[in-house]
Amino acid sequence: MLFSKWAGDARQSSDELVSVSLKTLIDLAKPAAGLNLKHASIRSAQSGGYVSRFKGRGMEFDEARLYQPGDDIRSIDWRVTARTGKPHTKLFREERERPIFISVDNRAAMHFATRGVFKSVLAAKLAGLLAWTAQHHGDRIGGQIFSDTACRELKPQNGKHAVLRFLNALVQPVDQSADAITLERALVRLTQHARPGSRVYIISDFRGMNDKAETHLLKLSQHCDVVLVMVYDPLESALPAKGRYRFTDDSRDVVVDADSGAAVQYQQRFALRQQRLNQLAQSRSLAFMQCSTGDDPVQRLRYLLGHR
């Protein structure tokens, strides 16, 4: 089990290290202006901002014309065909903006760090930067915020108000759900709410990634451009120096022996989760990014978005 404070740094922590304010997320608008979500995907500003590598149409209906040999039968306009007595095909035009859907993990394990900021704070800042960057590019912004007991989706909309709505959702408690929210369940809901053609960012430590969760992730990737953003604390990837360490969440304490087999198993589980995500991304051409709690989210995103 993970706890929310590295006891040695507890006295040095501040509110901004363990929680994120709306003002902090709003202030990310300026640094987000220097980021680019469209690198390697730009085609033309006049006809949609992205090359259509969607696994789905991601387009809007333009007009109907007479059916021609070779047309996709799935594009037949049955209403016009019935009205005219002649088969007609629907023609589509690319959307001028792209839906950006940002899923943010706010489960208990995300409220943890040994240095830097909590994983939950880092996730919120990354989400805020991505939302502002999308808004600067004229894209529609929506998303999903989920905890262990709640999950909320926001339909993509245009403009600054859409970003502010999303940022408010990041800092406000989510209504409780009747069922426990696992990573698998959050991904199920994500496949139901992210429309085909969307770019979907999933910001999480991906604890609970299992075969069923992977199946839903692969289903999502069939119709959306998926970017996996794994946030982690340095302690998860490398054991501390030899000794005993005390963790607390202000109500419970636990002592970890760095020499214990349990600590080694903990690190191995992290390495396997990291390896699984990397292999999944490579096999399905998904983007996979990693960001540590000690990283500057602006600099890290600038590097990652520029080197995908």
PDB file of N, CA and C in Angstrom, residues 21-113:
ATOM      1  N   SER A  21      -4.149  24.098  -6.786  1.00  0.00           N
ATOM      2  CA  SER A  21      -5.215  25.097  -6.737  1.00  0.00           C
ATOM      3  C   SER A  21      -5.678  25.456  -8.143  1.00  0.00           C
ATOM      4  N   LEU A  22      -6.869  26.014  -8.228  1.00  0.00           N
ATOM      5  CA  LEU A  22      -7.396  26.449  -9.520  1.00  0.00           C
ATOM      6  C   LEU A  22      -6.513  27.543 -10.113  1.00  0.00           C
ATOM      7  N   LYS A  23      -6.033  28.449  -9.280  1.00  0.00           N
ATOM      8  CA  LYS A  23      -5.170  29.529  -9.777  1.00  0.00           C
ATOM      9  C   LYS A  23      -3.910  28.970 -10.425  1.00  0.00           C
ATOM     10  N   THR A  24      -3.311  27.960  -9.795  1.00  0.00           N
ATOM     11  CA  THR A  24      -2.104  27.353 -10.356  1.00  0.00           C
ATOM     12  C   THR A  24      -2.378  26.781 -11.738  1.00  0.00           C
ATOM     13  N   LEU A  25      -3.507  26.119 -11.895  1.00  0.00           N
ATOM     14  CA  LEU A  25      -3.860  25.534 -13.196  1.00  0.00           C
ATOM     15  C   LEU A  25      -4.175  26.613 -14.222  1.00  0.00           C
ATOM     16  N   ILE A  26      -4.813  27.689 -13.800  1.00  0.00           N
ATOM     17  CA  ILE A  26      -5.110  28.785 -14.723  1.00  0.00           C
ATOM     18  C   ILE A  26      -3.820  29.457 -15.178  1.00  0.00           C
ATOM     19  N   ASP A  27      -2.856  29.589 -14.264  1.00  0.00           N
ATOM     20  CA  ASP A  27      -1.586  30.239 -14.589  1.00  0.00           C
ATOM     21  C   ASP A  27      -0.750  29.433 -15.583  1.00  0.00           C
ATOM     22  N   LEU A  28      -1.138  28.185 -15.842  1.00  0.00           N
ATOM     23  CA  LEU A  28      -0.413  27.364 -16.806  1.00  0.00           C
ATOM     24  C   LEU A  28      -0.721  27.751 -18.249  1.00  0.00           C
ATOM     25  N   ALA A  29      -1.681  28.651 -18.451  1.00  0.00           N
ATOM     26  CA  ALA A  29      -2.058  29.066 -19.812  1.00  0.00           C
ATOM     27  C   ALA A  29      -0.870  29.669 -20.556  1.00  0.00           C
ATOM     28  N   LYS A  30      -0.067  30.470 -19.857  1.00  0.00           N
ATOM     29  CA  LYS A  30       1.058  31.130 -20.526  1.00  0.00           C
ATOM     30  C   LYS A  30       2.136  30.145 -20.965  1.00  0.00           C
ATOM     31  N   PRO A  31       2.662  29.279 -20.073  1.00  0.00           N
ATOM     32  CA  PRO A  31       3.677  28.330 -20.548  1.00  0.00           C
ATOM     33  C   PRO A  31       3.130  27.332 -21.568  1.00  0.00           C
ATOM     34  N   ALA A  32       1.830  27.060 -21.520  1.00  0.00           N
ATOM     35  CA  ALA A  32       1.236  26.120 -22.479  1.00  0.00           C
ATOM     36  C   ALA A  32       1.281  26.666 -23.895  1.00  0.00           C
ATOM     37  N   ALA A  33       1.352  27.996 -24.034  1.00  0.00           N
ATOM     38  CA  ALA A  33       1.383  28.597 -25.372  1.00  0.00           C
ATOM     39  C   ALA A  33       2.622  28.176 -26.154  1.00  0.00           C
ATOM     40  N   GLY A  34       3.670  27.754 -25.441  1.00  0.00           N
ATOM     41  CA  GLY A  34       4.891  27.341 -26.123  1.00  0.00           C
ATOM     42  C   GLY A  34       4.939  25.863 -26.457  1.00  0.00           C
ATOM     43  N   LEU A  35       3.883  25.122 -26.134  1.00  0.00           N
ATOM     44  CA  LEU A  35       3.838  23.694 -26.424  1.00  0.00           C
ATOM     45  C   LEU A  35       3.081  23.448 -27.730  1.00  0.00           C
ATOM     46  N   ASN A  36       3.309  22.297 -28.340  1.00  0.00           N
ATOM     47  CA  ASN A  36       2.695  21.992 -29.624  1.00  0.00           C
ATOM     48  C   ASN A  36       2.172  20.572 -29.639  1.00  0.00           C
ATOM     49  N   LEU A  37       0.846  20.429 -29.671  1.00  0.00           N
ATOM     50  CA  LEU A  37       0.232  19.099 -29.742  1.00  0.00           C
ATOM     51  C   LEU A  37       0.164  18.585 -31.166  1.00  0.00           C
ATOM     52  N   LYS A  38       0.456  19.445 -32.143  1.00  0.00           N
ATOM     53  CA  LYS A  38       0.248  19.061 -33.540  1.00  0.00           C
ATOM     54  C   LYS A  38       1.541  18.694 -34.255  1.00  0.00           C
ATOM     55  N   HIS A  39       2.646  18.635 -33.505  1.00  0.00           N
ATOM     56  CA  HIS A  39       3.912  18.267 -34.138  1.00  0.00           C
ATOM     57  C   HIS A  39       3.729  16.978 -34.906  1.00  0.00           C
ATOM     58  N   ALA A  40       4.273  16.815 -36.053  1.00  0.00           N
ATOM     59  CA  ALA A  40       4.252  15.572 -36.838  1.00  0.00           C
ATOM     60  C   ALA A  40       2.859  15.165 -37.264  1.00  0.00           C
ATOM     61  N   SER A  41       1.856  16.007 -37.064  1.00  0.00           N
ATOM     62  CA  SER A  41       0.513  15.646 -37.494  1.00  0.00           C
ATOM     63  C   SER A  41      -0.166  16.767 -38.276  1.00  0.00           C
ATOM     64  N   ILE A  42       0.548  17.869 -38.518  1.00  0.00           N
ATOM     65  CA  ILE A  42      -0.075  18.997 -39.210  1.00  0.00           C
ATOM     66  C   ILE A  42      -0.211  18.700 -40.688  1.00  0.00           C
ATOM     67  N   ARG A  43      -1.299  19.104 -41.260  1.00  0.00           N
ATOM     68  CA  ARG A  43      -1.456  19.012 -42.691  1.00  0.00           C
ATOM     69  C   ARG A  43      -1.752  20.374 -43.290  1.00  0.00           C
ATOM     70  N   SER A  44      -2.894  20.958 -42.935  1.00  0.00           N
ATOM     71  CA  SER A  44      -3.257  22.252 -43.493  1.00  0.00           C
ATOM     72  C   SER A  44      -4.188  22.972 -42.549  1.00  0.00           C
ATOM     73  N   ALA A  45      -3.965  24.258 -42.368  1.00  0.00           N
ATOM     74  CA  ALA A  45      -4.828  25.044 -41.488  1.00  0.00           C
ATOM     75  C   ALA A  45      -6.189  25.284 -42.108  1.00  0.00           C
ATOM     76  N   GLN A  46      -6.290  25.138 -43.424  1.00  0.00           N
ATOM     77  CA  GLN A  46      -7.563  25.388 -44.090  1.00  0.00           C
ATOM     78  C   GLN A  46      -8.484  24.176 -44.086  1.00  0.00           C
ATOM     79  N   SER A  47      -7.925  22.991 -43.995  1.00  0.00           N
ATOM     80  CA  SER A  47      -8.754  21.790 -44.106  1.00  0.00           C
ATOM     81  C   SER A  47      -8.467  20.846 -42.959  1.00  0.00           C
ATOM     82  N   GLY A  48      -8.745  21.293 -41.768  1.00  0.00           N
ATOM     83  CA  GLY A  48      -8.507  20.457 -40.595  1.00  0.00           C
ATOM     84  C   GLY A  48      -7.060  20.563 -40.159  1.00  0.00           C
ATOM     85  N   GLY A  49      -6.848  20.584 -38.898  1.00  0.00           N
ATOM     86  CA  GLY A  49      -5.501  20.784 -38.389  1.00  0.00           C
ATOM     87  C   GLY A  49      -4.653  19.543 -38.355  1.00  0.00           C
ATOM     88  N   TYR A  50      -5.235  18.360 -38.617  1.00  0.00           N
ATOM     89  CA  TYR A  50      -4.492  17.125 -38.452  1.00  0.00           C
ATOM     90  C   TYR A  50      -4.620  16.233 -39.673  1.00  0.00           C
ATOM     91  N   VAL A  51      -3.562  15.473 -39.940  1.00  0.00           N
ATOM     92  CA  VAL A  51      -3.664  14.396 -40.910  1.00  0.00           C
ATOM     93  C   VAL A  51      -4.622  13.358 -40.352  1.00  0.00           C
ATOM     94  N   SER A  52      -5.490  12.815 -41.184  1.00  0.00           N
ATOM     95  CA  SER A  52      -6.509  11.902 -40.691  1.00  0.00           C
ATOM     96  C   SER A  52      -5.949  10.494 -40.565  1.00  0.00           C
ATOM     97  N   ARG A  53      -5.269  10.220 -39.415  1.00  0.00           N
ATOM     98  CA  ARG A  53      -4.789   8.872 -39.131  1.00  0.00           C
ATOM     99  C   ARG A  53      -5.722   8.207 -38.134  1.00  0.00           C
ATOM    100  N   PHE A  54      -6.991   8.706 -38.095  1.00  0.00           N
ATOM    101  CA  PHE A  54      -7.978   8.186 -37.160  1.00  0.00           C
ATOM    102  C   PHE A  54      -8.376   6.769 -37.534  1.00  0.00           C
ATOM    103  N   LYS A  55      -8.737   5.977 -36.512  1.00  0.00           N
ATOM    104  CA  LYS A  55      -9.312   4.661 -36.751  1.00  0.00           C
ATOM    105  C   LYS A  55     -10.827   4.797 -36.715  1.00  0.00           C
ATOM    106  N   GLY A  56     -11.340   5.663 -37.461  1.00  0.00           N
ATOM    107  CA  GLY A  56     -12.752   6.012 -37.489  1.00  0.00           C
ATOM    108  C   GLY A  56     -12.838   7.261 -38.317  1.00  0.00           C
ATOM    109  N   ARG A  57     -14.032   7.743 -38.640  1.00  0.00           N
ATOM    110  CA  ARG A  57     -14.122   8.887 -39.534  1.00  0.00           C
ATOM    111  C   ARG A  57     -13.570  10.150 -38.907  1.00  0.00           C
ATOM    112  N   GLY A  58     -14.103  10.526 -37.738  1.00  0.00           N
ATOM    113  CA  GLY A  58     -13.658  11.768 -37.149  1.00  0.00           C
ATOM    114  C   GLY A  58     -13.961  12.940 -38.051  1.00  0.00           C
ATOM    115  N   MET A  59     -15.053  12.836 -38.837  1.00  0.00           N
ATOM    116  CA  MET A  59     -15.393  13.832 -39.835  1.00  0.00           C
ATOM    117  C   MET A  59     -16.853  14.231 -39.705  1.00  0.00           C
ATOM    118  N   GLU A  60     -17.240  15.293 -40.407  1.00  0.00           N
ATOM    119  CA  GLU A  60     -18.607  15.780 -40.389  1.00  0.00           C
ATOM    120  C   GLU A  60     -19.231  15.593 -41.760  1.00  0.00           C
ATOM    121  N   PHE A  61     -20.543  15.335 -41.789  1.00  0.00           N
ATOM    122  CA  PHE A  61     -21.255  15.153 -43.040  1.00  0.00           C
ATOM    123  C   PHE A  61     -21.233  16.433 -43.868  1.00  0.00           C
ATOM    124  N   ASP A  62     -20.938  16.293 -45.175  1.00  0.00           N
ATOM    125  CA  ASP A  62     -20.875  17.458 -46.057  1.00  0.00           C
ATOM    126  C   ASP A  62     -22.038  17.451 -47.044  1.00  0.00           C
ATOM    127  N   GLU A  63     -22.150  16.402 -47.841  1.00  0.00           N
ATOM    128  CA  GLU A  63     -23.232  16.313 -48.826  1.00  0.00           C
ATOM    129  C   GLU A  63     -23.400  14.867 -49.267  1.00  0.00           C
ATOM    130  N   ALA A  64     -24.435  14.634 -50.063  1.00  0.00           N
ATOM    131  CA  ALA A  64     -24.670  13.303 -50.645  1.00  0.00           C
ATOM    132  C   ALA A  64     -24.556  13.408 -52.157  1.00  0.00           C
ATOM    133  N   ARG A  65     -24.010  12.384 -52.792  1.00  0.00           N
ATOM    134  CA  ARG A  65     -23.933  12.317 -54.257  1.00  0.00           C
ATOM    135  C   ARG A  65     -24.308  10.921 -54.704  1.00  0.00           C
ATOM    136  N   LEU A  66     -24.525  10.761 -56.012  1.00  0.00           N
ATOM    137  CA  LEU A  66     -24.889   9.458 -56.554  1.00  0.00           C
ATOM    138  C   LEU A  66     -23.796   8.427 -56.260  1.00  0.00           C
ATOM    139  N   TYR A  67     -24.223   7.245 -55.902  1.00  0.00           N
ATOM    140  CA  TYR A  67     -23.287   6.160 -55.605  1.00  0.00           C
ATOM    141  C   TYR A  67     -22.436   5.842 -56.828  1.00  0.00           C
ATOM    142  N   GLN A  68     -21.144   5.621 -56.603  1.00  0.00           N
ATOM    143  CA  GLN A  68     -20.223   5.246 -57.671  1.00  0.00           C
ATOM    144  C   GLN A  68     -19.562   3.926 -57.318  1.00  0.00           C
ATOM    145  N   PRO A  69     -19.272   3.081 -58.319  1.00  0.00           N
ATOM    146  CA  PRO A  69     -18.604   1.809 -58.035  1.00  0.00           C
ATOM    147  C   PRO A  69     -17.329   2.033 -57.229  1.00  0.00           C
ATOM    148  N   GLY A  70     -17.154   1.248 -56.162  1.00  0.00           N
ATOM    149  CA  GLY A  70     -15.995   1.376 -55.301  1.00  0.00           C
ATOM    150  C   GLY A  70     -16.275   2.133 -54.022  1.00  0.00           C
ATOM    151  N   ASP A  71     -17.418   2.845 -53.947  1.00  0.00           N
ATOM    152  CA  ASP A  71     -17.775   3.558 -52.722  1.00  0.00           C
ATOM    153  C   ASP A  71     -18.021   2.572 -51.579  1.00  0.00           C
ATOM    154  N   ASP A  72     -17.689   2.975 -50.387  1.00  0.00           N
ATOM    155  CA  ASP A  72     -17.916   2.152 -49.201  1.00  0.00           C
ATOM    156  C   ASP A  72     -19.417   2.027 -48.969  1.00  0.00           C
ATOM    157  N   ILE A  73     -19.904   0.793 -48.930  1.00  0.00           N
ATOM    158  CA  ILE A  73     -21.345   0.572 -48.758  1.00  0.00           C
ATOM    159  C   ILE A  73     -21.839   1.131 -47.424  1.00  0.00           C
ATOM    160  N   ARG A  74     -20.920   1.248 -46.432  1.00  0.00           N
ATOM    161  CA  ARG A  74     -21.311   1.786 -45.140  1.00  0.00           C
ATOM    162  C   ARG A  74     -21.620   3.281 -45.196  1.00  0.00           C
ATOM    163  N   SER A  75     -21.216   3.930 -46.299  1.00  0.00           N
ATOM    164  CA  SER A  75     -21.451   5.366 -46.438  1.00  0.00           C
ATOM    165  C   SER A  75     -22.706   5.688 -47.232  1.00  0.00           C
ATOM    166  N   ILE A  76     -23.465   4.671 -47.598  1.00  0.00           N
ATOM    167  CA  ILE A  76     -24.700   4.926 -48.355  1.00  0.00           C
ATOM    168  C   ILE A  76     -25.677   5.736 -47.509  1.00  0.00           C
ATOM    169  N   ASP A  77     -26.237   6.780 -48.110  1.00  0.00           N
ATOM    170  CA  ASP A  77     -27.254   7.603 -47.451  1.00  0.00           C
ATOM    171  C   ASP A  77     -28.608   7.003 -47.770  1.00  0.00           C
ATOM    172  N   TRP A  78     -29.140   6.221 -46.853  1.00  0.00           N
ATOM    173  CA  TRP A  78     -30.359   5.457 -47.126  1.00  0.00           C
ATOM    174  C   TRP A  78     -31.580   6.361 -47.231  1.00  0.00           C
ATOM    175  N   ARG A  79     -31.579   7.459 -46.533  1.00  0.00           N
ATOM    176  CA  ARG A  79     -32.730   8.370 -46.612  1.00  0.00           C
ATOM    177  C   ARG A  79     -32.826   9.013 -47.989  1.00  0.00           C
ATOM    178  N   VAL A  80     -31.709   9.518 -48.497  1.00  0.00           N
ATOM    179  CA  VAL A  80     -31.710  10.117 -49.840  1.00  0.00           C
ATOM    180  C   VAL A  80     -31.979   9.049 -50.889  1.00  0.00           C
ATOM    181  N   THR A  81     -31.416   7.867 -50.672  1.00  0.00           N
ATOM    182  CA  THR A  81     -31.644   6.764 -51.614  1.00  0.00           C
ATOM    183  C   THR A  81     -33.123   6.416 -51.682  1.00  0.00           C
ATOM    184  N   ALA A  82     -33.790   6.347 -50.532  1.00  0.00           N
ATOM    185  CA  ALA A  82     -35.217   6.023 -50.505  1.00  0.00           C
ATOM    186  C   ALA A  82     -36.048   7.134 -51.131  1.00  0.00           C
ATOM    187  N   ARG A  83     -35.634   8.376 -50.906  1.00  0.00           N
ATOM    188  CA  ARG A  83     -36.413   9.507 -51.426  1.00  0.00           C
ATOM    189  C   ARG A  83     -36.287   9.650 -52.929  1.00  0.00           C
ATOM    190  N   THR A  84     -35.094   9.386 -53.474  1.00  0.00           N
ATOM    191  CA  THR A  84     -34.861   9.585 -54.912  1.00  0.00           C
ATOM    192  C   THR A  84     -35.002   8.312 -55.730  1.00  0.00           C
ATOM    193  N   GLY A  85     -34.917   7.171 -55.068  1.00  0.00           N
ATOM    194  CA  GLY A  85     -34.972   5.917 -55.799  1.00  0.00           C
ATOM    195  C   GLY A  85     -33.644   5.534 -56.414  1.00  0.00           C
ATOM    196  N   LYS A  86     -32.610   6.323 -56.163  1.00  0.00           N
ATOM    197  CA  LYS A  86     -31.279   6.036 -56.684  1.00  0.00           C
ATOM    198  C   LYS A  86     -30.275   6.033 -55.523  1.00  0.00           C
ATOM    199  N   PRO A  87     -29.328   5.088 -55.540  1.00  0.00           N
ATOM    200  CA  PRO A  87     -28.377   5.009 -54.421  1.00  0.00           C
ATOM    201  C   PRO A  87     -27.479   6.241 -54.350  1.00  0.00           C
ATOM    202  N   HIS A  88     -27.368   6.796 -53.157  1.00  0.00           N
ATOM    203  CA  HIS A  88     -26.514   7.949 -52.907  1.00  0.00           C
ATOM    204  C   HIS A  88     -25.511   7.628 -51.806  1.00  0.00           C
ATOM    205  N   THR A  89     -24.345   8.270 -51.875  1.00  0.00           N
ATOM    206  CA  THR A  89     -23.281   8.085 -50.896  1.00  0.00           C
ATOM    207  C   THR A  89     -23.067   9.376 -50.108  1.00  0.00           C
ATOM    208  N   LYS A  90     -22.856   9.232 -48.809  1.00  0.00           N
ATOM    209  CA  LYS A  90     -22.537  10.394 -47.982  1.00  0.00           C
ATOM    210  C   LYS A  90     -21.069  10.790 -48.177  1.00  0.00           C
ATOM    211  N   LEU A  91     -20.835  12.085 -48.303  1.00  0.00           N
ATOM    212  CA  LEU A  91     -19.484  12.611 -48.356  1.00  0.00           C
ATOM    213  C   LEU A  91     -19.217  13.360 -47.058  1.00  0.00           C
ATOM    214  N   PHE A  92     -17.991  13.233 -46.551  1.00  0.00           N
ATOM    215  CA  PHE A  92     -17.632  13.855 -45.286  1.00  0.00           C
ATOM    216  C   PHE A  92     -16.470  14.817 -45.502  1.00  0.00           C
ATOM    217  N   ARG A  93     -16.415  15.816 -44.655  1.00  0.00           N
ATOM    218  CA  ARG A  93     -15.267  16.726 -44.655  1.00  0.00           C
ATOM    219  C   ARG A  93     -14.613  16.647 -43.276  1.00  0.00           C
ATOM    220  N   GLU A  94     -13.306  16.842 -43.253  1.00  0.00           N
ATOM    221  CA  GLU A  94     -12.589  16.766 -41.976  1.00  0.00           C
ATOM    222  C   GLU A  94     -12.998  17.917 -41.069  1.00  0.00           C
ATOM    223  N   GLU A  95     -13.069  17.624 -39.791  1.00  0.00           N
ATOM    224  CA  GLU A  95     -13.406  18.661 -38.827  1.00  0.00           C
ATOM    225  C   GLU A  95     -12.286  19.700 -38.749  1.00  0.00           C
ATOM    226  N   ARG A  96     -12.650  20.927 -38.482  1.00  0.00           N
ATOM    227  CA  ARG A  96     -11.671  22.003 -38.404  1.00  0.00           C
ATOM    228  C   ARG A  96     -10.905  21.953 -37.083  1.00  0.00           C
ATOM    229  N   GLU A  97     -11.457  21.257 -36.100  1.00  0.00           N
ATOM    230  CA  GLU A  97     -10.746  21.093 -34.842  1.00  0.00           C
ATOM    231  C   GLU A  97     -10.899  19.644 -34.391  1.00  0.00           C
ATOM    232  N   ARG A  98     -10.042  19.242 -33.497  1.00  0.00           N
ATOM    233  CA  ARG A  98     -10.029  17.853 -33.065  1.00  0.00           C
ATOM    234  C   ARG A  98     -10.432  17.766 -31.601  1.00  0.00           C
ATOM    235  N   PRO A  99     -11.272  16.795 -31.250  1.00  0.00           N
ATOM    236  CA  PRO A  99     -11.599  16.622 -29.830  1.00  0.00           C
ATOM    237  C   PRO A  99     -10.387  16.096 -29.062  1.00  0.00           C
ATOM    238  N   ILE A 100     -10.066  16.773 -27.965  1.00  0.00           N
ATOM    239  CA  ILE A 100      -8.998  16.336 -27.069  1.00  0.00           C
ATOM    240  C   ILE A 100      -9.656  15.870 -25.777  1.00  0.00           C
ATOM    241  N   PHE A 101      -9.424  14.613 -25.410  1.00  0.00           N
ATOM    242  CA  PHE A 101     -10.042  14.024 -24.224  1.00  0.00           C
ATOM    243  C   PHE A 101      -8.928  13.644 -23.261  1.00  0.00           C
ATOM    244  N   ILE A 102      -8.940  14.235 -22.075  1.00  0.00           N
ATOM    245  CA  ILE A 102      -7.858  14.031 -21.105  1.00  0.00           C
ATOM    246  C   ILE A 102      -8.399  13.281 -19.889  1.00  0.00           C
ATOM    247  N   SER A 103      -7.915  12.065 -19.691  1.00  0.00           N
ATOM    248  CA  SER A 103      -8.325  11.256 -18.543  1.00  0.00           C
ATOM    249  C   SER A 103      -7.274  11.382 -17.444  1.00  0.00           C
ATOM    250  N   VAL A 104      -7.724  11.733 -16.230  1.00  0.00           N
ATOM    251  CA  VAL A 104      -6.799  11.989 -15.122  1.00  0.00           C
ATOM    252  C   VAL A 104      -7.114  11.061 -13.949  1.00  0.00           C
ATOM    253  N   ASP A 105      -6.122  10.315 -13.545  1.00  0.00           N
ATOM    254  CA  ASP A 105      -6.226   9.387 -12.414  1.00  0.00           C
ATOM    255  C   ASP A 105      -6.020  10.161 -11.107  1.00  0.00           C
ATOM    256  N   ASN A 106      -7.017  10.105 -10.220  1.00  0.00           N
ATOM    257  CA  ASN A 106      -6.902  10.780  -8.920  1.00  0.00           C
ATOM    258  C   ASN A 106      -7.173   9.798  -7.780  1.00  0.00           C
ATOM    259  N   ARG A 107      -6.789   8.527  -7.992  1.00  0.00           N
ATOM    260  CA  ARG A 107      -6.991   7.524  -6.964  1.00  0.00           C
ATOM    261  C   ARG A 107      -6.007   7.738  -5.805  1.00  0.00           C
ATOM    262  N   ALA A 108      -6.235   7.011  -4.723  1.00  0.00           N
ATOM    263  CA  ALA A 108      -5.448   7.212  -3.501  1.00  0.00           C
ATOM    264  C   ALA A 108      -3.954   7.044  -3.738  1.00  0.00           C
ATOM    265  N   ALA A 109      -3.567   6.077  -4.568  1.00  0.00           N
ATOM    266  CA  ALA A 109      -2.143   5.833  -4.810  1.00  0.00           C
ATOM    267  C   ALA A 109      -1.468   6.994  -5.515  1.00  0.00           C
ATOM    268  N   MET A 110      -2.256   7.874  -6.141  1.00  0.00           N
ATOM    269  CA  MET A 110      -1.682   9.045  -6.806  1.00  0.00           C
ATOM    270  C   MET A 110      -1.312  10.138  -5.804  1.00  0.00           C
ATOM    271  N   HIS A 111      -1.820  10.052  -4.577  1.00  0.00           N
ATOM    272  CA  HIS A 111      -1.524  11.052  -3.551  1.00  0.00           C
ATOM    273  C   HIS A 111      -0.294  10.607  -2.766  1.00  0.00           C
ATOM    274  N   PHE A 112       0.824  10.633  -3.453  1.00  0.00           N
ATOM    275  CA  PHE A 112       2.059  10.099  -2.889  1.00  0.00           C
ATOM    276  C   PHE A 112       3.255  10.750  -3.576  1.00  0.00           C
ATOM    277  N   ALA A 113       4.310  10.973  -2.802  1.00  0.00           N
ATOM    278  CA  ALA A 113       5.590  11.409  -3.362  1.00  0.00           C
ATOM    279  C   ALA A 113       6.658  11.341  -2.288  1.00  0.00           C
TER     280      ALA A 113
END
